[in-house]
CSV table of C-alpha atoms in Angstrom, one decimal:
chain,number,residue,atom,x,y,z
A,68,MET,CA,143.6,80.1,118.2
A,69,LEU,CA,141.7,81.4,115.2
A,70,ASP,CA,143.9,82.3,112.4
A,71,LEU,CA,141.9,84.8,110.0
A,72,GLU,CA,142.1,86.2,106.3
A,73,VAL,CA,141.3,90.1,106.6
A,74,VAL,CA,140.2,92.2,103.9
A,75,PRO,CA,140.3,96.0,103.9
A,76,GLU,CA,135.9,96.7,102.9
A,77,ARG,CA,134.8,93.5,102.7
A,78,SER,CA,135.4,90.5,105.0
A,79,LEU,CA,137.7,88.9,108.0
A,80,GLY,CA,137.2,84.9,107.6
A,81,ASN,CA,140.3,81.4,106.4
A,82,GLU,CA,139.4,78.7,104.0
A,83,GLN,CA,135.9,77.4,106.0
A,84,TRP,CA,134.6,80.8,107.0
A,85,GLU,CA,134.1,84.2,105.6
A,86,PHE,CA,132.1,87.4,107.4
A,87,ALA,CA,131.4,88.8,105.5
A,88,LEU,CA,130.5,92.8,105.5
A,89,GLY,CA,126.8,93.1,104.4
A,90,MET,CA,125.9,89.8,105.6
A,91,PRO,CA,122.7,88.8,106.5
A,92,LEU,CA,122.8,88.0,110.4
A,93,ALA,CA,121.2,84.7,109.1
A,94,GLN,CA,124.3,83.6,107.7
A,95,ALA,CA,126.2,85.3,110.2
A,96,ILE,CA,124.6,82.8,113.2
A,97,SER,CA,125.2,80.0,110.9
A,98,ILE,CA,128.4,79.5,110.6
A,99,LEU,CA,128.7,80.4,115.1
A,100,GLN,CA,126.2,77.4,114.9
A,101,LYS,CA,128.2,75.0,112.6
A,102,HIS,CA,131.9,75.8,113.8
A,103,CYS,CA,130.8,76.2,117.4
A,104,ARG,CA,133.6,73.6,118.5
A,105,ILE,CA,135.8,76.2,117.4
A,106,ILE,CA,134.5,79.7,117.6
A,107,LYS,CA,132.3,79.4,121.3
A,108,ASN,CA,131.1,81.8,123.9
A,109,VAL,CA,129.7,84.1,121.5
A,110,GLN,CA,126.7,86.2,122.6
A,111,MET,CA,124.5,88.8,121.1
A,112,PRO,CA,123.8,91.7,124.1
A,113,LEU,CA,120.6,94.0,122.9
A,114,SER,CA,121.3,97.6,121.7
A,115,HIS,CA,121.3,99.6,119.3
A,116,ASP,CA,123.2,97.4,116.7
A,117,LEU,CA,123.1,94.0,117.1
A,118,ILE,CA,126.3,93.1,118.1
A,119,LEU,CA,127.5,89.5,117.4
A,120,ASN,CA,130.4,89.2,120.3
A,121,LEU,CA,132.7,86.0,119.8
A,122,THR,CA,134.7,86.3,124.1
A,123,GLN,CA,136.8,83.5,123.2
A,124,ASP,CA,138.3,85.2,119.8
A,125,GLY,CA,138.2,88.9,120.4
A,126,ILE,CA,135.5,89.9,117.4
A,127,LYS,CA,132.3,91.3,117.9
A,128,LEU,CA,129.5,91.8,115.0
A,129,LEU,CA,127.9,94.3,114.2
A,130,PHE,CA,124.8,94.5,112.2
A,131,ASP,CA,122.6,97.2,110.9
A,132,ALA,CA,119.1,97.1,113.0
A,133,CYS,CA,117.0,97.4,110.7
A,134,ASN,CA,118.2,94.9,107.2
A,135,GLN,CA,120.2,93.2,109.4
A,136,ARG,CA,123.2,92.7,107.3
A,137,LEU,CA,126.9,92.9,108.9
A,138,LYS,CA,127.7,96.3,108.8
A,139,VAL,CA,131.1,96.0,111.5
A,140,ILE,CA,134.0,93.8,111.9
A,141,GLU,CA,135.5,94.4,114.4
A,142,VAL,CA,138.6,92.8,116.4
A,143,TYR,CA,138.8,94.0,120.3
A,144,ASP,CA,142.1,91.7,121.6
A,145,LEU,CA,144.5,90.7,119.1
A,146,SER,CA,145.9,88.2,121.4
A,147,LYS,CA,143.2,85.8,120.9
A,148,VAL,CA,143.6,85.9,116.8
A,149,LYS,CA,146.0,85.3,114.6
A,150,LEU,CA,145.1,87.7,111.1
A,151,LYS,CA,147.4,87.4,108.0
A,152,TYR,CA,146.4,90.7,104.8
A,153,CYS,CA,147.6,89.4,100.6
A,154,GLY,CA,148.3,85.9,102.6
A,155,VAL,CA,151.0,87.1,105.4
A,156,HIS,CA,151.1,87.5,108.7
A,157,PHE,CA,151.0,91.0,110.1
A,158,ASN,CA,149.6,89.9,114.0
A,159,SER,CA,150.5,86.2,115.3
A,160,GLN,CA,151.8,84.9,118.7
A,161,ALA,CA,154.9,84.9,117.0
A,162,ILE,CA,154.4,88.9,115.1
A,163,ALA,CA,153.2,92.4,117.2
A,164,PRO,CA,151.2,94.7,115.8
A,165,THR,CA,153.6,97.9,116.1
A,166,ILE,CA,152.9,100.8,114.3
A,167,GLU,CA,155.8,99.1,111.8
A,168,GLN,CA,154.8,95.8,111.6
A,169,ILE,CA,150.9,97.6,110.4
A,170,ASP,CA,153.2,99.4,107.8
A,171,GLN,CA,155.4,97.1,106.5
A,172,SER,CA,152.4,94.5,105.8
A,173,PHE,CA,149.4,98.1,104.8
A,174,GLY,CA,151.4,100.7,103.4
A,175,ALA,CA,151.0,104.7,103.4
A,176,THR,CA,148.1,106.0,104.4
A,177,HIS,CA,146.5,109.5,105.8
A,178,PRO,CA,148.1,110.5,109.2
A,179,GLY,CA,147.0,109.2,112.6
A,180,VAL,CA,144.2,111.0,114.3
A,181,TYR,CA,144.5,110.9,118.4
A,182,ASN,CA,141.5,110.6,120.4
A,183,ALA,CA,142.5,112.6,123.7
A,184,ALA,CA,139.1,111.0,125.9
A,185,GLU,CA,139.8,107.2,124.3
A,186,GLN,CA,144.0,108.0,124.7
A,187,LEU,CA,144.0,106.2,121.4
A,188,PHE,CA,145.6,106.6,117.9
A,189,HIS,CA,143.2,105.7,115.0
A,190,LEU,CA,144.8,105.0,111.6
A,191,ASN,CA,143.0,104.8,108.8
A,192,PHE,CA,142.9,102.9,105.3
A,193,ARG,CA,140.1,102.4,103.2
A,194,GLY,CA,137.2,100.1,104.8
A,195,LEU,CA,139.9,99.5,107.5
A,196,SER,CA,141.1,101.0,110.9
A,197,PHE,CA,143.5,100.2,113.4
A,198,SER,CA,142.9,101.4,117.3
A,199,PHE,CA,147.1,102.1,118.6
A,200,GLN,CA,146.7,102.0,122.5
A,201,LEU,CA,148.9,105.3,124.0
A,202,ASP,CA,149.3,104.7,127.8
A,203,SER,CA,152.5,104.3,128.1
A,204,TRP,CA,153.1,108.3,126.6
A,205,SER,CA,152.7,111.3,129.3
A,206,GLU,CA,152.2,113.8,125.9
A,207,ALA,CA,150.3,112.6,123.1
A,208,PRO,CA,152.0,113.4,119.4
A,209,LYS,CA,150.3,115.2,117.0
A,210,TYR,CA,150.7,113.9,113.7
A,211,GLU,CA,152.6,111.2,114.2
A,212,ILE,CA,152.5,107.7,116.1
A,213,PRO,CA,155.6,106.5,118.2
A,214,HIS,CA,157.4,104.6,117.2
A,215,GLY,CA,156.7,100.3,119.0
A,216,ALA,CA,153.0,101.1,119.6
A,217,THR,CA,150.8,98.4,119.0
A,218,VAL,CA,147.1,98.0,118.3
A,219,ARG,CA,144.4,97.9,120.1
A,220,ARG,CA,142.2,97.3,118.3
A,221,MET,CA,141.0,96.8,114.4
A,222,TYR,CA,138.3,97.7,112.6
A,223,ILE,CA,137.0,96.2,109.2
A,224,TYR,CA,134.0,98.7,107.5
A,225,SER,CA,132.3,99.7,104.0
A,226,GLY,CA,134.0,103.2,102.7
A,227,ASN,CA,136.1,106.2,104.5
A,228,ASN,CA,134.7,106.7,107.7
A,229,LEU,CA,133.9,104.2,110.1
A,230,GLN,CA,131.8,107.2,112.6
A,231,GLU,CA,129.2,107.0,109.0
A,232,THR,CA,129.3,103.3,107.4
A,233,LYS,CA,126.2,101.8,106.5
A,234,ALA,CA,125.8,97.7,106.0
A,235,PRO,CA,126.1,97.8,101.7
A,236,VAL,CA,123.9,95.2,100.2
A,237,MET,CA,124.0,91.6,100.3
A,238,PRO,CA,127.3,90.1,98.6
A,239,LEU,CA,127.1,87.8,95.1
A,240,ALA,CA,128.4,84.8,97.6
A,241,CYS,CA,125.6,85.4,100.1
A,242,TYR,CA,123.3,84.6,98.0
A,243,LEU,CA,123.9,80.5,97.8
A,244,GLY,CA,121.5,80.2,95.2
A,245,ASN,CA,118.8,81.5,97.4
A,246,VAL,CA,116.3,84.5,96.1
A,247,TYR,CA,116.0,87.3,98.8
A,248,ALA,CA,112.6,89.3,98.8
A,249,GLU,CA,114.1,93.1,98.8
A,250,SER,CA,110.7,94.6,100.0
A,251,VAL,CA,107.0,93.7,99.9
A,252,LEU,CA,104.3,95.9,99.7
A,253,VAL,CA,101.0,94.0,100.7
A,254,LEU,CA,97.8,95.5,97.9
A,255,ARG,CA,95.2,96.0,98.9
A,256,ASP,CA,91.1,97.3,98.2
A,257,GLY,CA,89.3,99.5,100.5
A,258,ALA,CA,87.7,96.3,102.7
A,259,GLY,CA,91.8,95.2,103.2
A,260,PRO,CA,94.3,92.5,101.8
A,261,LEU,CA,94.4,91.1,98.7
A,262,GLY,CA,97.3,90.3,97.8
A,263,LEU,CA,101.5,90.7,98.2
A,264,LYS,CA,103.8,91.9,96.2
A,265,LEU,CA,107.3,91.1,96.4
A,266,ARG,CA,110.3,92.6,94.9
A,267,LEU,CA,112.7,89.7,94.8
A,268,LEU,CA,116.5,89.4,94.2
A,269,THR,CA,118.6,86.7,93.2
A,270,ALA,CA,122.2,85.9,91.3
A,271,GLY,CA,123.8,83.2,90.0
A,272,CYS,CA,120.9,81.0,88.4
A,273,GLY,CA,121.2,81.5,85.1
A,274,PRO,CA,123.5,79.5,82.7
A,275,GLY,CA,127.7,80.5,82.1
A,276,VAL,CA,129.5,82.2,83.9
A,277,LEU,CA,128.8,86.1,84.0
A,278,ALA,CA,125.0,85.1,84.5
A,279,ASP,CA,126.7,84.7,88.0
A,280,THR,CA,128.4,87.6,88.0
A,281,LYS,CA,125.1,90.1,88.5
A,282,VAL,CA,121.6,90.3,90.8
A,283,ARG,CA,118.8,89.9,89.2
A,284,ALA,CA,115.9,91.4,90.5
A,285,VAL,CA,112.1,90.1,89.2
A,286,GLU,CA,108.5,91.6,91.1
A,287,ARG,CA,105.6,88.6,92.0
A,288,ASN,CA,102.2,88.7,93.6
A,289,ILE,CA,100.9,86.2,95.0
A,290,TYR,CA,96.8,87.3,96.1
A,291,PHE,CA,94.1,85.3,98.6
A,292,GLY,CA,92.6,82.4,96.7
A,293,ASP,CA,95.6,81.2,93.8
A,294,SER,CA,96.6,77.9,94.1
A,295,CYS,CA,99.9,76.1,95.4
A,296,GLN,CA,100.8,76.1,91.7
A,297,ASP,CA,100.4,79.9,91.3
A,298,VAL,CA,102.8,80.6,94.3
A,299,LEU,CA,105.2,77.5,93.3
A,300,SER,CA,105.7,79.6,89.4
A,301,ALA,CA,106.1,83.4,91.6
A,302,LEU,CA,108.0,81.8,94.5
A,303,GLY,CA,109.5,78.0,93.8
A,304,SER,CA,109.5,76.1,96.4
A,305,PRO,CA,109.2,76.7,100.1
A,306,HIS,CA,111.9,75.4,102.3
A,307,LYS,CA,109.6,74.5,104.5
A,308,VAL,CA,106.1,72.0,104.0
A,309,PHE,CA,103.9,72.9,107.2
A,310,TYR,CA,100.9,70.8,108.6
A,311,LYS,CA,98.8,72.6,111.0
A,312,SER,CA,97.8,69.4,113.6
A,313,GLU,CA,95.5,71.7,115.3
A,314,ASP,CA,93.5,75.5,115.5
A,315,LYS,CA,94.5,77.6,117.9
A,316,MET,CA,91.8,80.6,116.9
A,317,LYS,CA,89.6,78.3,117.0
A,318,ILE,CA,87.7,79.2,120.2
A,319,HIS,CA,87.5,82.6,119.7
A,320,SER,CA,85.6,82.3,116.3
A,321,PRO,CA,81.6,82.0,116.0
A,322,SER,CA,80.0,79.4,117.5
A,323,PRO,CA,83.9,76.5,117.4
A,324,HIS,CA,82.0,74.0,118.8
A,325,LYS,CA,79.5,73.7,115.8
A,326,GLN,CA,82.2,73.5,113.0
A,327,VAL,CA,82.3,70.7,112.0
A,328,PRO,CA,85.9,68.5,112.3
A,329,SER,CA,88.2,68.8,108.8
A,330,LYS,CA,89.5,65.4,107.6
A,331,CYS,CA,92.4,67.2,106.0
A,332,ASN,CA,95.3,70.1,107.7
A,333,ASP,CA,95.6,72.8,106.0
A,334,TYR,CA,99.1,73.6,105.3
A,335,PHE,CA,101.9,76.5,105.0
A,336,PHE,CA,104.2,77.6,102.0
A,337,ASN,CA,107.1,78.4,105.2
A,338,TYR,CA,109.8,80.8,102.8
A,339,TYR,CA,111.7,81.7,105.8
A,340,ILE,CA,114.5,83.7,103.4
A,341,LEU,CA,111.9,85.5,102.7
A,342,GLY,CA,110.2,86.0,105.9
A,343,VAL,CA,107.3,84.9,104.6
A,344,ASP,CA,104.4,81.7,105.3
A,345,ILE,CA,101.9,80.5,103.0
A,346,LEU,CA,98.5,79.2,104.5
A,347,PHE,CA,95.6,76.9,102.2
A,348,ASP,CA,93.5,75.6,102.7
A,349,SER,CA,93.2,72.0,103.2
A,350,THR,CA,90.2,71.2,100.3
A,351,THR,CA,90.4,73.8,97.7
A,352,HIS,CA,94.5,74.5,98.0
A,353,LEU,CA,93.9,77.8,97.8
A,354,VAL,CA,96.1,81.1,99.6
A,355,LYS,CA,93.8,81.7,102.7
A,356,LYS,CA,96.4,84.0,104.4
A,357,PHE,CA,99.6,85.2,104.8
A,358,VAL,CA,102.0,85.4,107.8
A,359,LEU,CA,105.0,88.9,107.9
A,360,HIS,CA,107.9,88.4,109.6
A,361,THR,CA,109.9,90.9,111.4
A,362,ASN,CA,112.2,88.9,113.2
A,363,TYR,CA,112.5,91.3,116.6
A,364,PRO,CA,115.3,89.7,118.8
A,365,GLY,CA,113.3,88.4,121.6
A,366,HIS,CA,110.9,86.6,120.3
A,367,TYR,CA,110.5,83.0,120.6
A,368,ASN,CA,110.7,82.5,116.2
A,369,PHE,CA,113.6,84.9,116.0
A,370,ASN,CA,116.3,83.7,113.5
A,371,ILE,CA,114.6,80.9,112.0
A,372,TYR,CA,113.3,83.9,109.1
A,373,HIS,CA,115.0,86.2,107.8
A,374,ARG,CA,113.6,90.5,108.3
A,375,CYS,CA,110.4,91.0,106.1
A,376,ASP,CA,110.4,94.4,105.1
A,377,PHE,CA,106.9,95.3,104.2
A,378,LYS,CA,104.5,97.6,103.8
A,379,ILE,CA,101.4,98.4,103.8
A,380,PRO,CA,98.8,101.0,102.7
A,381,LEU,CA,96.1,102.6,105.0
A,382,ILE,CA,93.4,104.4,103.8
A,383,ILE,CA,92.6,107.3,107.2
A,384,LYS,CA,89.5,108.7,106.7
A,385,LYS,CA,88.7,111.9,108.7
A,386,ASP,CA,85.4,113.2,110.5
A,387,GLY,CA,84.4,115.7,110.4
A,388,ALA,CA,82.5,118.2,107.2
A,389,ASP,CA,86.1,118.6,105.5
A,390,ALA,CA,86.5,114.5,106.0
A,391,GLN,CA,89.6,113.7,103.4
A,392,SER,CA,91.8,110.7,103.3
A,393,GLU,CA,95.2,110.3,103.7
A,394,ASP,CA,97.1,107.3,103.0
A,395,CYS,CA,99.6,106.9,105.3
A,396,ILE,CA,101.9,103.1,105.3
A,397,LEU,CA,102.7,99.9,107.9
A,398,THR,CA,105.8,99.2,107.7
A,399,THR,CA,108.7,96.4,109.4
A,400,TYR,CA,110.0,98.8,112.0
A,401,SER,CA,106.1,100.2,113.4
A,402,LYS,CA,105.1,100.1,116.5
A,403,TRP,CA,101.8,99.0,118.2
A,404,ASP,CA,101.1,102.7,120.1
A,405,GLN,CA,101.7,104.2,115.8
A,406,ILE,CA,99.7,101.6,114.6
A,407,GLN,CA,96.4,102.1,117.2
A,408,GLU,CA,96.7,106.2,116.1
A,409,LEU,CA,96.5,104.8,112.8
A,410,LEU,CA,93.9,102.5,112.8
A,411,GLY,CA,92.2,103.3,116.5
A,412,HIS,CA,91.5,101.0,119.6
A,413,PRO,CA,91.0,97.0,119.3
A,414,MET,CA,87.2,96.2,120.2
A,415,GLU,CA,87.7,93.7,122.0
A,416,LYS,CA,91.3,92.1,124.5
A,417,PRO,CA,94.0,91.0,122.6
A,418,VAL,CA,94.8,86.5,122.8
A,419,VAL,CA,97.7,85.8,124.2
A,420,LEU,CA,100.2,83.8,122.6
A,421,HIS,CA,102.9,81.9,124.6
A,422,ARG,CA,104.9,79.6,122.7
A,423,SER,CA,106.5,76.4,124.0
A,424,SER,CA,108.4,73.0,122.5
A,425,SER,CA,108.2,69.2,123.3
A,426,ALA,CA,112.1,69.4,125.0
A,427,ASN,CA,111.3,72.8,126.2
A,428,ASN,CA,108.0,74.0,127.7
A,429,THR,CA,109.5,76.7,129.0
A,430,ASN,CA,109.7,80.6,126.6
A,431,PRO,CA,112.3,82.8,127.9
A,432,PHE,CA,111.0,85.7,125.9
A,433,GLY,CA,107.1,85.9,127.6
A,434,SER,CA,104.0,85.4,125.3
A,435,THR,CA,103.0,87.6,122.9
A,436,PHE,CA,99.6,89.4,122.4
A,437,CYS,CA,97.4,88.9,119.4
A,438,PHE,CA,95.0,92.2,118.1
A,439,GLY,CA,92.1,92.1,114.7
A,440,LEU,CA,91.9,94.6,113.4
A,441,GLN,CA,90.7,95.7,109.8
A,442,ARG,CA,91.2,91.1,108.6
A,443,MET,CA,94.8,92.0,110.1
A,444,ILE,CA,95.4,90.5,112.8
A,445,PHE,CA,99.2,92.2,114.4
A,446,GLU,CA,101.5,90.1,117.0
A,447,VAL,CA,102.7,92.3,119.4
A,448,MET,CA,105.9,91.9,122.0
A,449,GLN,CA,106.0,92.7,125.1
A,450,ASN,CA,108.4,95.7,123.6
A,451,ASN,CA,105.6,96.9,121.8
A,452,HIS,CA,107.3,95.5,118.7
A,453,ILE,CA,105.5,94.1,115.3
A,454,ALA,CA,106.5,90.0,116.0
A,455,SER,CA,104.3,88.9,113.2
A,456,VAL,CA,101.7,90.6,110.4
A,457,THR,CA,99.1,88.0,109.7
A,458,LEU,CA,96.8,88.6,106.8
A,459,TYR,CA,93.2,87.6,105.9
A,460,GLY,CA,91.5,87.9,102.8
A,461,ALA,CA,88.1,86.2,101.2
A,462,PRO,CA,89.2,83.6,98.2
A,463,ARG,CA,88.6,85.4,95.2
A,464,PRO,CA,88.4,84.3,91.4
A,465,SER,CA,91.1,83.0,89.4
A,466,SER,CA,89.2,85.5,86.7
A,467,LEU,CA,89.6,88.3,89.4
A,468,ALA,CA,93.2,87.5,91.0
A,469,ARG,CA,95.2,87.9,88.6
A,470,ALA,CA,93.8,91.5,87.7
A,471,ASP,CA,95.8,94.2,89.6
A,472,PRO,CA,94.6,96.6,91.8
A,473,SER,CA,97.5,98.6,92.3
A,474,ALA,CA,95.5,101.8,91.8
A,475,HIS,CA,93.8,100.7,95.1
């Protein structure tokens, strides 16, 4: 049985690990994988919020569907877990979580609210709520929870209202010396993409103790034609360098049989936490492609990358005598049918992409479909969501690569 410390409006955990509100989904899954011998039978049903259900321990972790940060911690079966507050247990095999015990552990608060449909009495503190079962009372009290009532569920969240709560910003403890992308803007001109403008967040990297209490924001621009040294200087070392063994899209290029095989392989810089891959030419060692990952559940690469919160500006030219240009933005959350309405339908049929590994030749998530438009390839899942966007662009001379195209 897990023995966990409750911190209202912040976290649930122990000395070895902690689920903190605002924690990225990937970090929570990493904790579960690391302690799989203790925390077992984890389920992840797909719904509006992303839910990790720790069925053996009676705990649900609810993540915001957009930013994929932890929003609510729910303990729905208190018989499967021991809970304490400020180091003192208020729920265990020897201590029942009655209303008297909650009052003793947490002190006074506003009167509870009765929900007749659920037959539950909700007692709310800031960042913490308890739901009491009232099955044994024929008539529900209006203002006071009856003596002896026991807690059925407990919620940890940010703010004063569970129904209106939002996932807080990522806690400092979750940075772990890493750099995170708050947003990624695709820089482009009238012809197509030019590069990326990344707004990066980091904490705890400066000298001294006080530096650990601040989050620093910096902006970095990466362009097609930038060298490896440019990228390393801007973003730091990648999490992994992956050398391409073959080009599976080569068959779709003009006259693929006439292309001379390269003696060297192109290679990717994989920035998993940024949700970005950068492909370098094996001969020139210059950037030739960017891949932006959305980390949607149900995709083969889910939880390998953090979600890249990107924006792609478009200029849509309207036909007619009074033709005007209309500015539009594609985002991580745009669906394929919306994108087609803006960019038009591709002239060619999609390339079907079916991923599999040597250890597992079957892909339970099914194939995805790749459509090319305006020097961009959209990898579309079967549920109409975008799994990734690949950006192509001709390498630019170094003298031009440093120019800022933000005016376009």
